[in-house]
Amino acid sequence: MFQSFDSTGDPSVGKPRVALLRQWLSDNGLDGFIVPRADEHQGEYVAARSERLKWLTGFSGSAGVAIVLAESAYVFVDGRYTLQVRDQVDLGIFTIESLVDNPPSVWTKENLAKGARLGFDPWLHTMAEVKALSAAAEKAGAVLVPLAQNPIDAIWQDQPEAPLAKVEIHPETFAGELAKDKLKRLAAAIAKDGATHAILTDPSSLAWSFNIRGGDVPHTPLALGFAILAADGSHTVFLDKRKLGRTQEAYLTQLADIKAPAELESAVAALAQSGAKIALDPVLAADRLRALIEDNGGTVVAAPDPARLPRATKNSAEIAGARAAHRRDGAAVAKLLCWLDRQEPGKVDEIAVVTKLEECRRITGEETQMPLRDVSFDTISGAGPNGAIMHYRVSRATSRVLGDGELFLLDSGAQYQDGTTDITRTVPVGKPSEEMRERFTLVLKGLIAISTARFPAGARGCDIDVLARIALWKRGLDFAHGTGHGVGSYLAVHEGPQRIAKTGMEKLLAGMILSNEPGYYKPGHYGIRLENLILVTRPDDLPSGDIAMHGFETLTLAPFDQRLLRTDLLTRDELDWLNAYHARVLVEIGPMLDGETLAWLEKATKPIR
């Protein structure tokens, strides 16, 4: 199994570990310390060594921050984790705060005592974060103190070692472009930004730029490392050579010098001393890099990671791979849903479904000669009230039986060498209530609204996010997460900078892949989420007009459960879209199925009259 079902959080760890941290802070003349859920690369998934927030607090979510002071402690989370955090941390030690409404930069201004010294690890905070925190501390009359040693590392006695998974070369067949050609484009972009160099801190950018993949973090094929790209083409990769076989080392040596990660700081300092102008992405790069450059006489050029947009706008090979991956994955999901339909209510639990789904993906991958490499994230398998926890992760301690009259939410994804998938379906267990059917249909209306949207070239995610919510808003309902995130090509399932959300400020460009996943959650009862991946296209089904328009192609191929539909709430256009989508699902994945599963799919995709 790629997914572990070990307990995801232990509230009992907080008290003794916070006491250890407070003693360290006292011994070192500090009044507090900030512990982000982050590593040196600001990735969503981090190696076990970097799970400092979880070790200290018990909270296992993918986003969060703790602030520990001498007499109080706080954990900041966003709307996805408001239920989960209360189950995982000791509420006698930690007060829960909103990462959105009252983030640390705001909280610090209002709550730090005058003269307080708040420590932070400059490798774990971006330039933008430190700028905001410093300004807040200054307004409070306090001071933000960068530390040379992370105190969590000092007190975490059995902290895991850094990962050393082997690097593999990502073939041009799937990458669509040779690394040397990508690097030429990036060098030109660096020069255009007015810089002599740029530091790639995001391992996804390192992987994409050099056409390599790794296995240093869960569920995302990344090799943790850095690169200094030069406008003159003299690049350096900072990667532990123990991750490289002979072939991989010879390949990378043709593209760049290879140095150990421990040499990064001295290399940056030397470039700065030579007068280099070094580009850093303020929202990605660690503040430690900014300090190294400025303290050594160099110039920081604030500019976006030069690989982010090229990586996000998929080329024809990556798009073809995504389509193939979704056909394969749709067949696997159909096998799972057919199997689930045969199970009696009360006989199967959440873990059994996750295990069966991975088996379906493995078998389908073998049948199509494109093996399942990993799941793209820990499957969210939520029955009844667990489905209302937006980022619920099933464990042996929390696994529920799928009970009669409940809804079951299944959000999962896969990593194949030709593409990354992410799909959510919600199904009834037994007979659903009329409220469940109404809310399901409202969520589906939002998904269809995004799927059929046509928007001017240059529109941003925030410009269309409202489309997914209108039907819910009309009934006084909403959901507390974005509508869609970017998705990589055999890379991170959550990829920036593109997203469909109130905060999605990046233009949606042709070739970008995003999720389309509106939802509704009734705490303590059930959750509903429906998700397809979509590709930004230049639609060819529009009459010519005055301005260029974009639209979406749906990539995901799996039926929506018609037992939860209130067809009287759907317009004729919405019904036509659903029927056309289901007809396409049958045509594209039907040939990969047979027997009982094919019969099930034919029934599940039957047109609604």
Coordinates of C-alpha atoms in Angstrom, one line a residue:
M1 CA 0.0 0.0 0.0
F2 CA 1.2 3.5 -0.8
Q3 CA -1.1 4.9 1.9
S4 CA -0.5 4.3 5.6
F5 CA -3.4 4.1 8.1
D6 CA -1.4 4.8 11.2
S7 CA -2.9 7.3 13.6
T8 CA -2.6 10.8 12.1
G9 CA -2.3 12.9 15.3
D10 CA -1.7 12.5 19.0
P11 CA -2.9 15.4 21.3
S12 CA -0.9 14.0 24.2
V13 CA 2.4 14.9 22.6
G14 CA 1.8 18.6 23.0
K15 CA 2.3 19.2 26.7
P16 CA 5.8 17.6 27.2
R17 CA 7.2 18.9 23.9
V18 CA 6.0 22.4 24.5
A19 CA 7.6 22.3 27.9
L20 CA 10.9 21.3 26.3
L21 CA 10.6 24.1 23.7
R22 CA 9.9 26.7 26.4
Q23 CA 13.0 25.6 28.3
W24 CA 15.1 26.0 25.2
L25 CA 13.7 29.4 24.5
S26 CA 14.3 30.5 28.1
D27 CA 17.9 29.3 28.0
N28 CA 18.5 31.2 24.7
G29 CA 16.9 34.5 25.7
L30 CA 13.8 34.2 23.6
D31 CA 10.1 34.8 24.5
G32 CA 8.6 32.7 21.7
F33 CA 9.1 30.7 18.5
I34 CA 7.1 30.3 15.3
V35 CA 6.7 26.7 13.9
P36 CA 5.3 26.6 10.4
R37 CA 4.3 23.5 8.6
A38 CA 7.0 24.0 6.0
D39 CA 10.5 22.9 4.9
E40 CA 13.2 24.8 3.1
H41 CA 11.3 24.5 -0.2
Q42 CA 7.8 25.5 1.0
G43 CA 6.3 22.4 -0.4
E44 CA 2.9 20.9 0.5
Y45 CA 4.4 17.6 1.2
V46 CA 7.5 17.4 3.4
A47 CA 9.9 14.7 4.4
A48 CA 9.4 13.1 7.8
R49 CA 12.4 15.1 9.1
S50 CA 10.5 18.3 8.4
E51 CA 7.3 17.5 10.1
R52 CA 8.1 19.8 13.0
L53 CA 4.6 21.2 13.5
K54 CA 3.1 17.7 13.7
W55 CA 5.9 16.6 16.1
L56 CA 5.3 19.5 18.4
T57 CA 1.5 19.8 18.3
G58 CA 0.0 16.5 16.9
F59 CA -1.7 18.4 14.0
S60 CA -1.1 16.6 10.7
G61 CA -2.7 19.0 8.2
S62 CA -0.8 20.3 5.2
A63 CA -1.0 23.9 6.2
G64 CA -0.7 25.5 9.6
V65 CA 1.5 27.4 12.0
A66 CA 2.1 27.3 15.8
I67 CA 3.3 30.2 17.9
V68 CA 4.6 29.1 21.3
L69 CA 5.2 31.8 24.0
A70 CA 6.2 31.4 27.6
E71 CA 2.7 31.3 29.0
S72 CA 0.5 30.5 26.0
A73 CA 0.5 28.6 22.7
Y74 CA -1.5 28.9 19.4
V75 CA -2.2 26.8 16.3
F76 CA -3.3 28.6 13.2
V77 CA -5.3 26.6 10.5
D78 CA -7.5 27.4 7.6
G79 CA -11.1 26.4 6.9
R80 CA -10.1 22.9 5.7
Y81 CA -8.8 21.9 9.1
T82 CA -11.1 23.6 11.7
L83 CA -12.6 20.2 12.7
Q84 CA -9.5 18.1 12.3
V85 CA -7.2 20.4 14.4
R86 CA -9.5 20.1 17.5
D87 CA -9.2 16.3 17.4
Q88 CA -5.5 16.3 17.0
V89 CA -4.1 18.9 19.4
D90 CA -4.3 19.4 23.2
L91 CA -6.8 22.2 23.6
G92 CA -5.6 22.7 27.1
I93 CA -2.2 23.8 25.7
F94 CA -3.1 25.3 22.3
T95 CA -5.7 28.0 21.4
I96 CA -6.9 27.6 17.8
E97 CA -6.7 30.6 15.5
S98 CA -7.7 31.3 11.9
L99 CA -4.8 31.2 9.4
V100 CA -7.0 33.3 7.1
D101 CA -8.9 35.8 9.3
N102 CA -6.2 36.3 11.9
P103 CA -2.9 35.1 10.4
P104 CA 0.3 35.2 12.4
S105 CA 1.3 38.6 10.9
V106 CA -2.0 40.1 12.2
W107 CA -2.1 38.2 15.5
T108 CA 1.5 39.2 16.3
K109 CA 0.8 42.9 16.0
E110 CA -2.1 42.6 18.5
N111 CA -0.7 40.1 20.9
L112 CA 3.1 40.3 21.2
A113 CA 4.3 42.1 24.3
K114 CA 6.4 45.2 24.0
G115 CA 10.1 44.1 24.0
A116 CA 9.3 40.5 23.3
R117 CA 11.8 38.5 21.2
L118 CA 10.1 36.1 18.8
G119 CA 12.4 33.6 17.2
F120 CA 12.0 32.0 13.7
D121 CA 14.0 29.8 11.4
P122 CA 14.8 31.8 8.3
W123 CA 15.0 28.7 6.1
L124 CA 11.3 27.9 6.9
H125 CA 9.7 31.3 6.1
T126 CA 9.5 33.1 2.8
M127 CA 10.7 36.6 2.1
A128 CA 7.2 37.8 2.0
E129 CA 6.2 36.1 5.2
V130 CA 9.2 37.5 7.1
K131 CA 8.5 41.0 5.8
A132 CA 4.9 40.9 7.1
L133 CA 5.9 39.3 10.4
S134 CA 8.7 41.9 11.0
A135 CA 6.4 44.8 10.3
A136 CA 3.8 43.3 12.7
A137 CA 6.4 42.7 15.4
E138 CA 7.7 46.3 15.0
K139 CA 4.2 47.7 15.5
A140 CA 3.9 45.7 18.7
G141 CA 7.2 47.0 19.9
A142 CA 8.7 43.5 19.7
V143 CA 11.5 42.1 17.5
L144 CA 11.6 39.1 15.1
V145 CA 14.9 37.1 15.7
P146 CA 16.3 34.9 13.0
L147 CA 17.9 31.8 14.5
A148 CA 20.9 29.9 13.2
Q149 CA 19.6 26.7 14.8
N150 CA 16.0 25.5 14.7
P151 CA 15.1 24.7 18.4
I152 CA 12.7 21.9 17.3
D153 CA 15.7 20.2 15.8
A154 CA 17.6 20.7 19.0
I155 CA 15.0 19.0 21.2
W156 CA 13.7 16.3 18.7
Q157 CA 15.9 13.4 19.8
D158 CA 14.7 10.8 17.2
Q159 CA 14.3 13.2 14.3
P160 CA 14.5 11.2 11.0
E161 CA 17.4 11.7 8.6
A162 CA 17.1 13.6 5.4
P163 CA 15.6 11.4 2.5
L164 CA 17.9 9.9 -0.1
A165 CA 15.4 8.4 -2.7
K166 CA 16.9 7.7 -6.1
V167 CA 16.5 10.2 -8.9
E168 CA 15.2 9.0 -12.3
I169 CA 15.3 10.7 -15.7
H170 CA 11.8 11.8 -17.0
P171 CA 11.7 10.7 -20.7
E172 CA 11.2 13.3 -23.4
T173 CA 8.2 11.2 -24.5
F174 CA 6.3 12.4 -21.5
A175 CA 8.2 15.7 -20.8
G176 CA 7.6 16.9 -24.4
E177 CA 10.8 19.0 -24.4
L178 CA 14.5 18.4 -23.7
A179 CA 15.9 19.8 -20.5
K180 CA 18.6 21.7 -22.4
D181 CA 15.9 23.6 -24.4
K182 CA 13.9 24.3 -21.2
L183 CA 17.1 25.7 -19.6
K184 CA 17.7 28.0 -22.6
R185 CA 14.2 29.4 -22.2
L186 CA 14.7 29.9 -18.5
A187 CA 18.1 31.6 -18.9
A188 CA 16.5 34.1 -21.3
A189 CA 13.7 34.7 -18.8
I190 CA 16.3 35.4 -16.1
A191 CA 18.0 38.0 -18.2
K192 CA 14.7 39.6 -19.1
D193 CA 14.0 40.0 -15.4
G194 CA 17.3 42.0 -15.1
A195 CA 19.1 39.3 -13.1
T196 CA 22.3 37.4 -13.7
H197 CA 21.1 34.4 -11.8
A198 CA 17.9 32.8 -10.3
I199 CA 17.7 30.3 -7.4
L200 CA 15.1 27.6 -7.9
T201 CA 13.9 26.7 -4.4
D202 CA 10.8 24.7 -5.5
P203 CA 11.7 21.0 -6.1
S204 CA 8.8 20.9 -8.7
S205 CA 10.7 23.5 -10.7
L206 CA 13.9 21.6 -10.3
A207 CA 12.2 18.4 -11.5
W208 CA 10.5 20.1 -14.5
S209 CA 13.5 22.2 -15.6
F210 CA 16.0 19.2 -15.6
N211 CA 13.4 16.5 -16.6
I212 CA 14.1 14.5 -13.4
R213 CA 11.8 12.9 -10.8
G214 CA 12.5 11.5 -7.3
G215 CA 10.9 10.1 -4.2
D216 CA 12.0 12.3 -1.3
V217 CA 8.5 13.3 -0.1
P218 CA 5.2 11.4 0.1
H219 CA 3.1 11.0 -3.1
T220 CA 4.9 13.6 -5.2
P221 CA 7.9 12.4 -7.3
L222 CA 10.3 15.1 -6.2
A223 CA 14.1 15.1 -5.5
L224 CA 14.7 17.7 -2.8
G225 CA 17.3 20.1 -3.9
F226 CA 18.1 23.5 -5.2
A227 CA 19.4 25.0 -8.5
I228 CA 21.2 28.2 -9.3
L229 CA 20.4 29.0 -12.9
A230 CA 22.5 31.6 -14.7
A231 CA 21.5 33.9 -17.6
D232 CA 24.8 32.9 -19.3
G233 CA 23.8 29.2 -19.1
S234 CA 26.3 28.1 -16.4
H235 CA 23.9 26.3 -14.0
T236 CA 24.5 24.5 -10.7
V237 CA 22.3 21.9 -9.1
F238 CA 22.6 21.3 -5.3
L239 CA 21.6 17.7 -4.8
D240 CA 23.0 14.9 -2.7
K241 CA 24.9 12.6 -5.1
R242 CA 23.9 9.6 -3.1
K243 CA 20.5 10.0 -4.9
L244 CA 22.2 9.6 -8.3
G245 CA 23.1 6.5 -10.2
R246 CA 25.8 6.6 -12.8
T247 CA 23.4 7.3 -15.6
Q248 CA 21.6 10.1 -13.8
E249 CA 24.8 11.7 -12.7
A250 CA 26.2 11.6 -16.2
Y251 CA 22.9 13.1 -17.6
L252 CA 22.8 16.0 -15.1
T253 CA 26.5 16.7 -15.5
Q254 CA 25.8 17.6 -19.2
L255 CA 23.4 20.2 -18.0
A256 CA 24.9 21.7 -14.8
D257 CA 27.6 21.4 -12.2
I258 CA 26.5 19.2 -9.3
K259 CA 27.3 20.2 -5.7
A260 CA 26.2 19.1 -2.3
P261 CA 23.2 20.9 -0.7
A262 CA 25.6 22.0 2.2
E263 CA 27.5 24.1 -0.4
L264 CA 24.5 26.2 -1.3
E265 CA 25.0 29.0 1.3
S266 CA 28.7 29.5 0.4
A267 CA 27.9 29.5 -3.4
V268 CA 25.2 32.1 -2.9
A269 CA 27.5 34.2 -0.7
A270 CA 30.3 34.0 -3.3
L271 CA 27.9 35.1 -6.2
A272 CA 26.7 38.0 -4.0
Q273 CA 30.3 39.1 -3.3
S274 CA 31.0 39.1 -7.0
G275 CA 28.1 41.6 -7.5
A276 CA 25.6 39.2 -8.9
K277 CA 21.9 40.2 -9.3
I278 CA 20.1 37.1 -8.0
A279 CA 16.4 36.6 -8.6
L280 CA 14.3 35.1 -5.8
D281 CA 10.5 34.5 -5.8
P282 CA 9.3 36.4 -2.7
V283 CA 6.4 33.9 -2.1
L284 CA 8.6 30.8 -2.4
A285 CA 12.2 31.6 -1.5
A286 CA 13.4 31.3 2.1
D287 CA 14.3 34.5 3.8
R288 CA 17.7 33.0 4.6
L289 CA 18.6 33.3 0.9
R290 CA 17.7 37.0 0.8
A291 CA 19.8 37.7 3.9
L292 CA 22.8 35.8 2.4
I293 CA 22.7 37.8 -0.8
E294 CA 22.2 41.2 0.9
D295 CA 24.7 40.6 3.7
N296 CA 27.4 39.8 1.0
G297 CA 26.8 42.8 -1.2
G298 CA 24.6 41.2 -3.8
T299 CA 21.3 42.4 -5.2
V300 CA 18.1 40.6 -4.8
V301 CA 15.8 40.8 -7.8
A302 CA 12.3 40.0 -6.7
A303 CA 10.8 38.0 -9.5
P304 CA 8.5 34.9 -9.9
D305 CA 10.2 31.5 -10.1
P306 CA 11.0 31.5 -13.9
A307 CA 9.9 27.8 -14.2
R308 CA 6.4 28.2 -12.6
L309 CA 4.4 29.4 -15.6
P310 CA 6.2 27.2 -18.2
R311 CA 5.6 24.3 -15.9
A312 CA 2.0 25.1 -15.4
T313 CA 1.2 25.6 -19.1
K314 CA 1.4 22.0 -20.4
N315 CA 2.8 21.2 -23.8
S316 CA 1.2 18.8 -26.3
A317 CA 3.0 15.7 -24.9
E318 CA 2.0 16.5 -21.4
I319 CA -1.6 17.1 -22.4
A320 CA -1.7 13.8 -24.3
G321 CA -0.3 12.1 -21.2
A322 CA -2.9 13.7 -19.0
R323 CA -5.7 12.4 -21.3
A324 CA -4.3 8.9 -21.3
A325 CA -3.8 8.9 -17.5
H326 CA -7.4 10.0 -16.9
R327 CA -8.8 7.3 -19.2
R328 CA -6.9 4.7 -17.3
D329 CA -7.8 6.2 -13.9
G330 CA -11.4 6.5 -14.9
A331 CA -11.5 2.8 -15.7
A332 CA -10.0 2.1 -12.3
V333 CA -12.5 4.3 -10.5
A334 CA -15.4 2.7 -12.4
K335 CA -14.2 -0.8 -11.1
L336 CA -14.2 0.6 -7.6
L337 CA -17.6 2.2 -7.8
C338 CA -19.1 -1.0 -9.3
W339 CA -17.6 -3.0 -6.5
L340 CA -18.8 -0.5 -3.9
D341 CA -22.3 -0.7 -5.3
R342 CA -22.4 -4.5 -4.6
Q343 CA -21.5 -4.0 -0.9
E344 CA -24.3 -4.1 1.7
P345 CA -24.5 -1.1 4.0
G346 CA -22.7 -1.7 7.3
K347 CA -20.3 -4.3 5.8
V348 CA -17.4 -2.2 4.5
D349 CA -15.3 0.4 6.3
E350 CA -13.4 3.4 4.9
I351 CA -10.0 1.7 4.9
A352 CA -11.4 -1.3 2.9
V353 CA -12.5 1.2 0.2
V354 CA -9.1 2.9 0.1
T355 CA -7.4 -0.5 -0.2
K356 CA -9.7 -1.7 -2.9
L357 CA -9.3 1.5 -4.9
E358 CA -5.5 1.2 -4.9
E359 CA -5.9 -2.5 -6.0
C360 CA -8.1 -1.3 -8.9
R361 CA -5.5 1.3 -9.9
R362 CA -2.7 -1.2 -9.7
I363 CA -4.5 -3.8 -11.8
T364 CA -5.6 -1.2 -14.5
G365 CA -2.1 0.1 -14.7
E366 CA -0.7 -3.3 -15.3
E367 CA -3.3 -4.1 -17.9
T368 CA -2.5 -0.9 -19.8
Q369 CA 1.3 -1.2 -19.3
M370 CA 1.5 2.1 -17.4
P371 CA 2.0 1.1 -13.7
L372 CA 0.7 3.0 -10.8
R373 CA 3.7 4.9 -9.4
D374 CA 2.0 6.2 -6.2
V375 CA -1.2 7.8 -5.0
S376 CA -1.1 11.5 -5.6
F377 CA -2.2 12.2 -2.0
D378 CA -3.6 10.3 0.9
T379 CA -7.1 9.3 -0.1
I380 CA -9.9 11.1 1.6
S381 CA -12.4 8.3 2.4
G382 CA -15.1 9.8 4.5
A383 CA -18.3 8.1 5.6
G384 CA -21.1 10.0 7.2
P385 CA -19.7 12.7 9.5
N386 CA -16.2 12.0 8.5
G387 CA -17.1 13.3 5.0
A388 CA -17.7 16.7 6.5
I389 CA -14.1 17.0 7.5
M390 CA -12.8 18.5 4.3
H391 CA -9.3 17.0 4.4
Y392 CA -10.0 14.0 6.5
R393 CA -7.4 11.3 6.5
V394 CA -8.6 7.9 7.5
S395 CA -6.7 5.9 10.1
R396 CA -7.2 2.7 12.0
A397 CA -8.4 4.8 14.9
T398 CA -11.0 6.8 12.9
S399 CA -12.2 4.4 10.2
R400 CA -16.0 4.2 10.1
V401 CA -18.3 1.6 8.5
L402 CA -20.3 2.9 5.6
G403 CA -23.7 3.0 7.3
D404 CA -27.2 2.8 5.8
G405 CA -28.6 6.2 4.9
E406 CA -25.3 7.9 4.9
L407 CA -23.2 9.6 2.2
F408 CA -19.7 8.5 1.3
L409 CA -17.2 11.0 0.0
L410 CA -14.2 9.6 -1.9
D411 CA -11.4 12.0 -3.0
S412 CA -8.4 10.3 -4.5
G413 CA -5.7 10.5 -7.1
A414 CA -2.9 8.7 -8.8
Q415 CA 0.6 9.2 -10.1
Y416 CA 1.4 7.7 -13.4
Q417 CA 4.5 8.5 -15.5
D418 CA 2.3 10.1 -18.1
G419 CA 0.1 12.2 -15.7
T420 CA -1.3 13.0 -12.3
T421 CA -5.0 12.5 -11.5
D422 CA -7.3 13.8 -8.8
I423 CA -11.0 12.9 -8.6
T424 CA -13.8 13.1 -6.1
R425 CA -17.2 11.4 -6.2
T426 CA -19.9 11.3 -3.5
V427 CA -22.3 8.3 -3.4
P428 CA -25.2 7.2 -1.3
V429 CA -25.1 4.2 1.0
G430 CA -28.6 3.0 1.1
K431 CA -31.4 5.5 0.5
P432 CA -30.3 9.2 0.7
S433 CA -32.5 11.9 2.3
E434 CA -34.1 14.6 0.2
E435 CA -31.8 17.2 1.7
M436 CA -28.8 15.2 0.6
R437 CA -30.2 15.0 -2.9
E438 CA -30.9 18.7 -3.0
R439 CA -27.4 19.6 -1.8
F440 CA -25.7 17.2 -4.1
T441 CA -27.5 18.7 -7.1
L442 CA -26.6 22.2 -6.1
V443 CA -23.0 21.2 -5.9
L444 CA -23.2 19.5 -9.3
K445 CA -24.7 22.7 -10.8
G446 CA -21.6 24.5 -9.6
L447 CA -19.3 21.9 -11.3
I448 CA -21.2 22.2 -14.5
A449 CA -21.1 26.0 -14.4
I450 CA -17.3 25.9 -14.3
S451 CA -17.1 23.1 -16.9
T452 CA -19.1 25.1 -19.4
A453 CA -17.7 28.5 -18.6
R454 CA -16.3 30.7 -21.5
F455 CA -14.2 33.6 -20.4
P456 CA -12.0 36.2 -21.9
A457 CA -8.3 35.4 -22.4
G458 CA -6.5 36.9 -19.4
A459 CA -9.3 36.1 -16.9
R460 CA -8.1 34.9 -13.5
G461 CA -9.3 32.2 -11.2
C462 CA -10.9 34.7 -8.9
D463 CA -13.0 36.0 -11.8
I464 CA -14.8 32.7 -12.3
D465 CA -14.8 31.2 -8.8
V466 CA -18.3 32.6 -8.1
L467 CA -19.8 30.4 -10.8
A468 CA -19.3 27.4 -8.6
R469 CA -21.1 29.0 -5.7
I470 CA -24.1 30.7 -7.2
A471 CA -26.5 27.8 -6.9
L472 CA -25.4 27.2 -3.3
W473 CA -25.6 30.9 -2.4
K474 CA -29.2 31.1 -3.6
R475 CA -30.0 28.6 -0.9
G476 CA -27.9 30.3 1.8
L477 CA -25.1 27.7 1.5
D478 CA -21.3 27.8 0.6
F479 CA -18.1 25.9 1.0
A480 CA -14.9 27.0 2.8
H481 CA -12.3 26.1 0.3
G482 CA -11.2 27.2 -3.2
T483 CA -13.0 25.8 -6.2
G484 CA -9.9 24.5 -7.9
H485 CA -6.1 24.1 -7.7
G486 CA -3.5 23.6 -10.3
V487 CA -2.2 20.1 -11.1
G488 CA 1.2 19.1 -12.4
S489 CA 2.3 16.6 -15.0
Y490 CA 3.6 13.6 -13.0
L491 CA 4.4 16.2 -10.3
A492 CA 2.5 17.9 -7.5
V493 CA -1.2 17.3 -7.4
H494 CA -1.5 20.8 -6.0
E495 CA 0.5 23.0 -8.3
G496 CA 0.7 26.8 -8.5
P497 CA 0.4 29.5 -9.5
Q498 CA -3.0 28.8 -11.1
R499 CA -6.1 28.3 -9.0
I500 CA -9.8 28.9 -9.1
A501 CA -10.6 30.7 -5.8
K502 CA -11.4 34.1 -4.4
T503 CA -7.6 34.5 -4.0
G504 CA -6.7 33.1 -7.5
M505 CA -5.0 36.1 -9.0
E506 CA -3.1 34.3 -11.8
K507 CA -4.3 34.5 -15.3
L508 CA -5.7 31.2 -16.6
L509 CA -3.6 30.3 -19.7
A510 CA -4.2 27.7 -22.3
G511 CA -2.6 24.4 -21.2
M512 CA -3.1 24.9 -17.5
I513 CA -4.7 21.9 -15.7
L514 CA -6.9 22.7 -12.7
S515 CA -9.4 20.9 -10.5
N516 CA -13.1 21.8 -10.5
E517 CA -14.3 20.8 -7.0
P518 CA -17.2 22.6 -5.4
G519 CA -18.7 21.0 -2.3
Y520 CA -21.0 21.3 0.7
Y521 CA -20.3 20.1 4.2
K522 CA -22.7 19.6 7.1
P523 CA -20.6 19.2 10.2
G524 CA -21.4 16.0 12.2
H525 CA -23.6 14.6 9.4
Y526 CA -22.1 14.4 5.9
G527 CA -20.0 16.0 3.2
I528 CA -20.5 16.4 -0.6
R529 CA -17.7 17.1 -3.0
L530 CA -17.6 16.5 -6.8
E531 CA -14.3 16.9 -8.6
N532 CA -13.1 16.7 -12.2
L533 CA -9.8 17.9 -13.6
I534 CA -10.1 20.4 -16.4
L535 CA -7.7 21.8 -19.0
V536 CA -7.8 25.4 -20.1
T537 CA -8.4 25.5 -23.9
R538 CA -9.1 27.9 -26.7
P539 CA -12.6 26.6 -27.5
D540 CA -13.5 26.0 -31.1
D541 CA -17.3 25.9 -30.5
L542 CA -17.8 29.6 -30.2
P543 CA -18.7 32.1 -33.0
S544 CA -16.0 34.5 -33.7
G545 CA -16.3 37.7 -31.7
D546 CA -14.5 40.8 -30.7
I547 CA -12.2 39.2 -28.1
A548 CA -10.3 36.0 -27.6
M549 CA -12.0 33.5 -25.4
H550 CA -10.9 30.5 -23.4
G551 CA -12.8 27.5 -21.9
F552 CA -12.3 24.1 -20.3
E553 CA -11.9 20.6 -21.5
T554 CA -12.9 18.0 -18.8
L555 CA -10.2 15.4 -18.4
T556 CA -11.7 13.2 -15.6
L557 CA -13.9 10.3 -16.8
A558 CA -16.2 8.7 -14.2
P559 CA -20.0 8.9 -13.7
F560 CA -21.8 11.0 -11.2
D561 CA -24.3 9.0 -9.1
Q562 CA -27.8 9.6 -10.5
R563 CA -29.4 8.4 -7.3
L564 CA -28.5 11.7 -5.7
L565 CA -29.8 13.9 -8.5
R566 CA -32.8 16.2 -8.3
T567 CA -33.4 16.5 -12.0
D568 CA -36.1 19.2 -11.4
L569 CA -33.3 21.5 -10.1
L570 CA -31.3 21.1 -13.3
T571 CA -31.8 23.3 -16.4
R572 CA -32.1 21.7 -19.9
D573 CA -28.6 22.9 -20.7
E574 CA -27.3 21.3 -17.5
L575 CA -29.0 18.0 -18.3
D576 CA -27.6 18.1 -21.8
W577 CA -24.1 18.6 -20.4
L578 CA -24.5 15.8 -18.0
N579 CA -25.8 13.4 -20.6
A580 CA -23.1 14.3 -23.1
Y581 CA -20.4 13.9 -20.4
H582 CA -21.8 10.5 -19.4
A583 CA -21.9 9.4 -23.0
R584 CA -18.3 10.4 -23.4
V585 CA -17.3 8.5 -20.2
L586 CA -18.9 5.3 -21.7
V587 CA -17.2 5.7 -25.0
E588 CA -13.7 6.5 -23.6
I589 CA -13.4 4.0 -20.7
G590 CA -16.0 1.4 -21.7
P591 CA -13.5 -0.4 -24.0
M592 CA -11.2 -0.9 -20.9
L593 CA -14.0 -2.7 -19.0
D594 CA -15.9 -5.9 -19.4
G595 CA -18.5 -8.1 -17.8
E596 CA -20.2 -6.8 -14.6
T597 CA -18.2 -3.6 -14.5
L598 CA -19.1 -2.6 -18.1
A599 CA -22.8 -3.4 -17.4
W600 CA -22.6 -1.2 -14.3
L601 CA -21.1 1.6 -16.3
E602 CA -23.7 1.4 -19.0
K603 CA -26.4 1.8 -16.4
A604 CA -24.6 4.5 -14.5
T605 CA -24.2 6.6 -17.7
K606 CA -27.7 6.0 -19.0
P607 CA -29.2 9.3 -20.4
I608 CA -31.6 11.2 -18.3
R609 CA -34.7 12.1 -20.3

